[in-house]
Amino acid sequence: MSTTPRIAITGAGPGGLVCARVLQQHGVPVTVFEHESGPNSRSQGGTLDIHEDTGQVALRAAGLFDQFLALSRPDGQEWRLYDRHATLIRHDQADEDDLSRPEIDRGQLRTLLLDSLAPGTVRWSHSVQAVIPLPHGMARLHHHDRTVEDFDLVIGADGAWSRVRPALSDAQPSYAGVTMVEAHFDDVDHRHPGIARLVGGGTMSAKAGRRSLVLQRNSNGHVRAYITFRGPQDWHAGLDLADTEAVRARLLAQYQGWDESLLDILRDNEGGFINRPQFVLPVPHMWQRVPGITLLGDAAHLMPPVGVGANLALLDGAELAQAVIGHPTIDEALDAYESVMLPRAIDNAKTAQQMFTTLIPDTDSDDAAFPDAIWPASTLPDSGPAHSS
């Protein structure tokens, strides 16, 4: 690029941070605006499987692949699928040298990316209210404190409820018909051996019709549970979600008849339950080019949580930075980036929706299956029971 542009990124998630890292590697200054008060102001969520053809490509571009490998858990690629009687239907274990989808805690990945940036890159406690296109291809960023700043490029990396998206699109996320209720277990191998046996070294899912129970092993003996079901967004009507025992009773009623070892996921968690209704953007989600403004990650293509969202955000961020570096103008960079990102997002969103429908079907059938995109066709199931009921 012939002149140094002023670039702002809204949102300090994986996509925005990897974009900032690649830009800085090539001498392009950037400011990241984040509404959180600091890097440790809240939990960053569970674990991510970083795919070799998307997320790993981005981390290589950022020069962080070796550091990622040192933190990742290749053994976390293990998957177990049970029916509601706790019979093991399928069991997939990666080879020792398989690095196709190693796991890493979201918090560890974010810290890795933050530490790679120049000091002061992220401006914490800076909420963005709106972005307005200006003449001559610039964009004005409005902060919640009523201050404004002008940039040559504003990148919306601010997730599902992006404040940048309205400058490009009228699309709003809609409820996907599925809710995940999150629960937690600590020091699982000592304090919850039954949960540890179910989850193994990676992830397990027990499925029956519209309902599933998912366990996901994180680092340091921590396990997250996701109680996942199709139903109305107001499934908790009449409940105080802060009343842990009332929520527990409502959930146990939904899973009546499931094996006792699986019901322990609902009975023995530490702390309360976190309600997480799932939202998606329309497919296809596209927009007419607006000079000086673009989106990446969930802000651009919020889709069902089947393992591709964070990976696409990372790839979006790296490719957008590379486009800015490799083209003489911002307009040409955005044309190059969006011409690749948008069709890829549409294809992945369609696939994600198909996978989500298979994982959580709108039926009460007990048939337990995973799409081949999660369970490779070559995987041989281990049919031995995990629990006798």
XYZ file of C-alpha atoms in Angstrom:
389
model
C 0.000 0.000 0.000
C 1.468 3.310 -1.074
C 0.387 5.297 2.019
C -0.093 4.084 5.568
C -3.844 3.782 6.242
C -5.565 4.393 9.557
C -7.182 1.090 10.504
C -9.574 0.269 13.345
C -10.763 -3.183 14.386
C -13.803 -3.474 16.638
C -13.637 -6.556 18.839
C -10.685 -8.346 20.421
C -11.744 -11.880 19.541
C -9.549 -14.357 17.642
C -10.374 -12.971 14.175
C -9.780 -9.341 15.039
C -6.583 -10.085 16.954
C -5.016 -12.251 14.245
C -5.848 -9.527 11.712
C -4.082 -6.955 13.904
C -1.090 -9.261 14.358
C -0.574 -9.828 10.610
C -0.928 -6.105 9.904
C 1.639 -5.207 12.550
C 4.036 -7.850 11.271
C 4.111 -5.901 8.011
C 4.479 -2.503 9.613
C 0.846 -1.420 9.280
C -0.423 0.298 12.461
C -3.824 -0.685 13.796
C -6.023 0.013 16.812
C -8.357 -2.603 18.318
C -11.382 -1.329 20.251
C -12.830 -3.735 22.812
C -15.782 -3.139 25.153
C -14.435 -5.504 27.830
C -12.501 -3.810 30.618
C -9.435 -6.032 30.257
C -8.124 -9.379 29.049
C -9.295 -11.193 32.194
C -12.634 -9.456 32.724
C -14.630 -12.590 31.833
C -14.231 -16.229 30.886
C -13.492 -16.637 27.188
C -15.441 -19.869 26.814
C -14.450 -23.456 26.182
C -11.992 -25.191 23.904
C -11.511 -24.847 20.132
C -10.357 -27.407 17.590
C -8.115 -25.455 15.227
C -8.348 -26.919 11.726
C -5.306 -27.328 9.519
C -6.966 -25.813 6.421
C -8.376 -22.692 8.132
C -7.360 -21.690 11.645
C -3.882 -23.174 11.388
C -3.323 -21.369 8.075
C -4.097 -18.099 9.866
C -1.770 -18.847 12.778
C 1.031 -19.685 10.368
C 0.461 -16.361 8.586
C 0.683 -14.650 11.971
C 3.960 -16.398 12.803
C 2.382 -18.045 15.846
C 1.978 -21.651 14.774
C 4.807 -23.074 16.884
C 3.565 -21.269 19.995
C 0.085 -22.591 19.278
C 1.356 -26.158 19.008
C 3.118 -25.825 22.359
C -0.198 -24.896 23.999
C -2.515 -27.192 22.051
C -3.774 -30.631 23.027
C -3.739 -33.084 20.087
C -5.247 -35.729 22.379
C -8.252 -33.444 22.732
C -9.367 -34.553 19.264
C -10.895 -37.667 20.858
C -14.664 -37.928 20.308
C -17.168 -40.267 21.960
C -20.801 -40.678 20.929
C -23.322 -42.346 23.252
C -27.014 -43.053 23.096
C -29.298 -42.024 25.950
C -28.633 -45.379 27.659
C -24.913 -44.465 27.902
C -23.945 -47.130 25.377
C -20.885 -46.079 23.393
C -21.869 -45.912 19.713
C -18.719 -44.414 18.182
C -15.250 -43.622 19.434
C -12.678 -41.648 17.473
C -9.109 -41.252 18.744
C -6.492 -39.330 16.797
C -3.054 -40.770 16.156
C -0.219 -39.337 18.231
C 1.109 -37.376 15.243
C -2.308 -36.194 14.045
C -2.335 -32.394 14.116
C -5.381 -31.923 11.891
C -7.580 -30.443 14.668
C -5.729 -30.051 17.974
C -7.644 -28.369 20.775
C -6.755 -25.198 22.633
C -8.644 -23.295 25.305
C -10.166 -20.083 23.972
C -8.508 -18.128 26.755
C -5.089 -19.536 25.913
C -5.509 -18.686 22.234
C -6.615 -15.159 23.033
C -3.672 -14.622 25.379
C -1.280 -15.904 22.711
C -2.685 -13.403 20.207
C -2.779 -10.498 22.666
C 0.810 -11.069 23.741
C 1.918 -10.961 20.102
C 0.669 -7.392 19.618
C 2.495 -4.144 20.249
C 1.698 -2.663 23.685
C -1.334 -0.403 23.593
C -2.814 -1.943 20.447
C -6.025 -2.918 22.257
C -8.009 -0.079 23.813
C -10.038 -1.740 26.547
C -13.385 -0.383 27.790
C -13.998 1.247 24.413
C -17.483 0.340 23.228
C -18.365 1.203 19.667
C -21.854 2.576 19.098
C -21.935 2.862 15.299
C -19.866 3.295 12.152
C -20.878 5.812 9.474
C -19.438 5.912 5.917
C -17.844 9.235 4.972
C -17.022 10.769 1.576
C -13.760 9.756 -0.097
C -13.901 6.204 1.262
C -13.361 6.907 4.947
C -15.480 5.792 7.901
C -16.375 7.501 11.171
C -16.381 5.419 14.323
C -18.757 6.592 17.076
C -17.854 5.543 20.618
C -20.317 5.179 23.487
C -18.640 8.097 25.237
C -19.804 10.252 22.284
C -16.301 10.766 20.904
C -15.675 10.060 17.219
C -12.644 9.022 15.187
C -12.154 8.769 11.435
C -10.384 5.862 9.760
C -9.494 4.696 6.290
C -10.760 1.232 7.225
C -13.044 -0.010 10.009
C -13.171 -3.796 10.410
C -16.160 -5.203 12.264
C -14.883 -8.181 14.255
C -17.408 -7.621 17.027
C -19.398 -10.824 16.825
C -23.051 -11.763 16.569
C -24.472 -8.399 17.642
C -21.999 -6.320 15.659
C -22.342 -2.535 15.799
C -20.471 -2.290 12.487
C -22.771 -4.605 10.491
C -25.647 -2.062 10.160
C -23.368 0.118 8.011
C -23.359 -2.700 5.438
C -26.464 -4.797 5.976
C -29.919 -4.798 7.552
C -29.545 -8.456 8.543
C -30.154 -9.377 12.181
C -29.402 -12.683 13.935
C -32.425 -14.895 14.527
C -32.951 -17.715 17.008
C -31.839 -21.033 15.509
C -34.406 -23.092 17.424
C -31.729 -24.622 19.652
C -30.586 -23.674 23.141
C -27.422 -24.719 24.931
C -27.382 -24.548 28.712
C -23.807 -24.486 29.967
C -22.554 -26.111 33.172
C -19.093 -26.663 34.684
C -17.016 -29.286 36.483
C -13.615 -28.644 38.114
C -10.816 -31.075 39.014
C -12.915 -33.597 37.174
C -10.602 -36.626 37.427
C -10.629 -36.493 41.230
C -13.965 -34.912 42.110
C -16.140 -36.263 39.280
C -14.652 -39.582 38.077
C -17.897 -40.610 36.377
C -17.869 -37.447 34.267
C -14.173 -38.023 33.508
C -14.916 -41.538 32.250
C -17.686 -40.289 29.978
C -15.703 -37.469 28.375
C -12.330 -39.201 28.060
C -9.613 -36.899 26.770
C -11.693 -34.795 24.424
C -15.410 -34.391 23.731
C -18.448 -36.618 24.184
C -22.035 -36.319 23.087
C -25.012 -38.383 24.147
C -27.906 -37.989 21.704
C -31.570 -38.836 21.497
C -33.872 -36.991 19.142
C -34.111 -33.297 19.885
C -31.834 -33.494 22.907
C -28.173 -34.075 23.562
C -25.694 -33.811 26.427
C -22.194 -32.696 25.496
C -19.056 -32.725 27.647
C -15.902 -30.956 26.524
C -12.599 -31.360 28.356
C -10.603 -28.164 28.783
C -7.131 -27.841 30.261
C -6.323 -28.161 33.977
C -8.991 -30.741 34.756
C -11.905 -28.494 33.782
C -14.905 -29.829 31.857
C -17.725 -27.809 30.316
C -21.132 -29.337 29.759
C -23.614 -28.181 27.121
C -27.196 -29.342 27.658
C -28.527 -28.892 24.141
C -32.097 -29.161 22.914
C -34.543 -27.933 20.310
C -37.368 -25.839 21.669
C -38.681 -22.314 22.114
C -36.294 -19.581 23.176
C -38.464 -19.037 26.273
C -38.136 -22.687 27.419
C -37.405 -21.299 30.884
C -40.682 -19.339 31.138
C -41.719 -19.044 34.773
C -38.198 -19.857 36.006
C -35.631 -17.621 37.589
C -32.469 -18.637 35.718
C -30.482 -17.670 38.810
C -32.368 -20.351 40.794
C -30.014 -23.253 40.129
C -32.181 -25.946 41.696
C -35.299 -24.852 39.827
C -33.398 -24.865 36.517
C -31.939 -28.270 37.379
C -35.407 -29.687 38.020
C -36.709 -28.318 34.707
C -33.770 -29.826 32.808
C -34.015 -33.194 34.552
C -37.661 -33.362 33.513
C -36.609 -32.859 29.885
C -34.141 -35.751 30.112
C -36.370 -38.179 31.987
C -35.526 -41.781 31.112
C -31.868 -41.130 30.297
C -29.194 -43.225 31.970
C -28.257 -42.239 35.518
C -24.605 -41.706 34.573
C -25.694 -39.119 31.997
C -28.136 -37.439 34.352
C -25.175 -36.793 36.667
C -24.214 -34.115 34.117
C -27.361 -32.259 35.208
C -27.147 -33.128 38.893
C -23.493 -32.710 39.887
C -22.274 -29.542 38.165
C -20.482 -26.888 40.175
C -22.136 -23.497 40.238
C -25.170 -22.494 38.254
C -26.393 -22.929 34.699
C -25.798 -20.443 31.868
C -28.534 -20.100 29.262
C -27.127 -19.789 25.725
C -29.777 -19.630 22.981
C -28.162 -20.048 19.571
C -28.513 -17.416 16.858
C -27.667 -17.383 13.154
C -27.538 -14.854 10.339
C -29.543 -15.409 7.151
C -27.943 -17.497 4.416
C -26.761 -16.081 2.134
C -25.632 -12.967 3.969
C -24.022 -10.540 1.521
C -23.781 -6.782 1.057
C -22.905 -4.183 -1.516
C -19.397 -2.842 -1.153
C -19.150 0.129 1.211
C -15.800 1.907 0.981
C -13.780 1.799 4.173
C -15.915 -0.765 6.054
C -15.961 -4.565 6.159
C -16.711 -7.498 8.472
C -15.101 -10.747 9.541
C -16.047 -13.758 11.634
C -19.445 -13.915 13.321
C -20.144 -10.297 12.414
C -20.112 -11.416 8.773
C -21.420 -14.978 8.926
C -22.840 -16.079 12.279
C -23.657 -19.765 11.873
C -24.499 -22.813 14.015
C -21.758 -23.893 16.461
C -20.359 -26.957 14.709
C -16.646 -26.155 14.924
C -16.090 -23.822 11.964
C -16.952 -20.366 13.309
C -13.720 -19.545 15.134
C -11.651 -21.167 12.404
C -13.285 -19.049 9.712
C -12.848 -15.921 11.839
C -9.117 -16.618 12.119
C -8.811 -17.222 8.382
C -10.883 -14.121 7.599
C -8.635 -11.999 9.798
C -5.389 -13.225 8.288
C -6.632 -12.970 4.701
C -8.055 -9.484 5.215
C -4.730 -8.279 6.615
C -2.858 -9.879 3.722
C -5.206 -8.191 1.247
C -4.571 -4.780 2.832
C -0.823 -5.384 2.711
C -0.850 -6.688 -0.848
C -3.000 -4.082 -2.620
C -2.335 -0.401 -3.383
C -5.706 0.841 -2.098
C -8.212 -0.121 0.595
C -10.937 -0.497 -2.041
C -8.904 -3.031 -3.998
C -8.020 -4.855 -0.796
C -11.676 -5.148 0.234
C -12.721 -6.284 -3.234
C -10.105 -9.042 -3.094
C -11.012 -10.065 0.469
C -14.804 -10.023 0.141
C -14.770 -11.805 -3.222
C -13.246 -14.820 -1.439
C -14.693 -14.525 2.062
C -18.375 -14.113 1.189
C -18.765 -17.184 -1.093
C -16.732 -19.269 1.369
C -18.962 -18.123 4.232
C -22.113 -19.036 2.313
C -20.827 -22.522 1.545
C -19.771 -23.107 5.157
C -23.020 -21.714 6.560
C -25.080 -24.107 4.415
C -22.937 -27.045 5.510
C -23.079 -25.950 9.153
C -26.864 -25.775 9.039
C -27.071 -29.276 7.564
C -24.733 -30.597 10.242
C -26.665 -28.842 12.994
C -29.922 -30.364 11.776
C -28.309 -33.811 11.877
C -26.817 -33.248 15.320
C -30.032 -31.833 16.829
C -32.881 -32.966 14.544
C -36.458 -31.797 14.874
C -37.586 -35.314 15.676
C -37.827 -37.592 18.689
C -36.016 -40.482 16.992
C -33.289 -42.080 19.118
C -31.082 -42.694 16.067
C -27.622 -41.419 17.098
C -25.420 -40.170 14.274
C -22.857 -37.540 13.435
C -22.238 -36.041 9.996
C -19.153 -37.314 8.213
C -17.695 -33.799 8.462
C -17.322 -34.518 12.195
C -16.993 -38.285 12.078
C -14.834 -39.301 9.073
C -16.346 -42.114 7.055
C -13.189 -44.168 7.665
C -13.662 -44.059 11.445
C -14.489 -47.465 12.876
C -16.904 -47.367 15.795
C -16.066 -48.956 19.113
C -19.312 -50.683 20.004
C -18.425 -51.626 23.575
C -20.743 -50.240 26.251
C -19.478 -47.444 28.414
C -22.094 -48.137 31.056
C -24.519 -50.948 31.703
C -28.071 -49.843 32.319
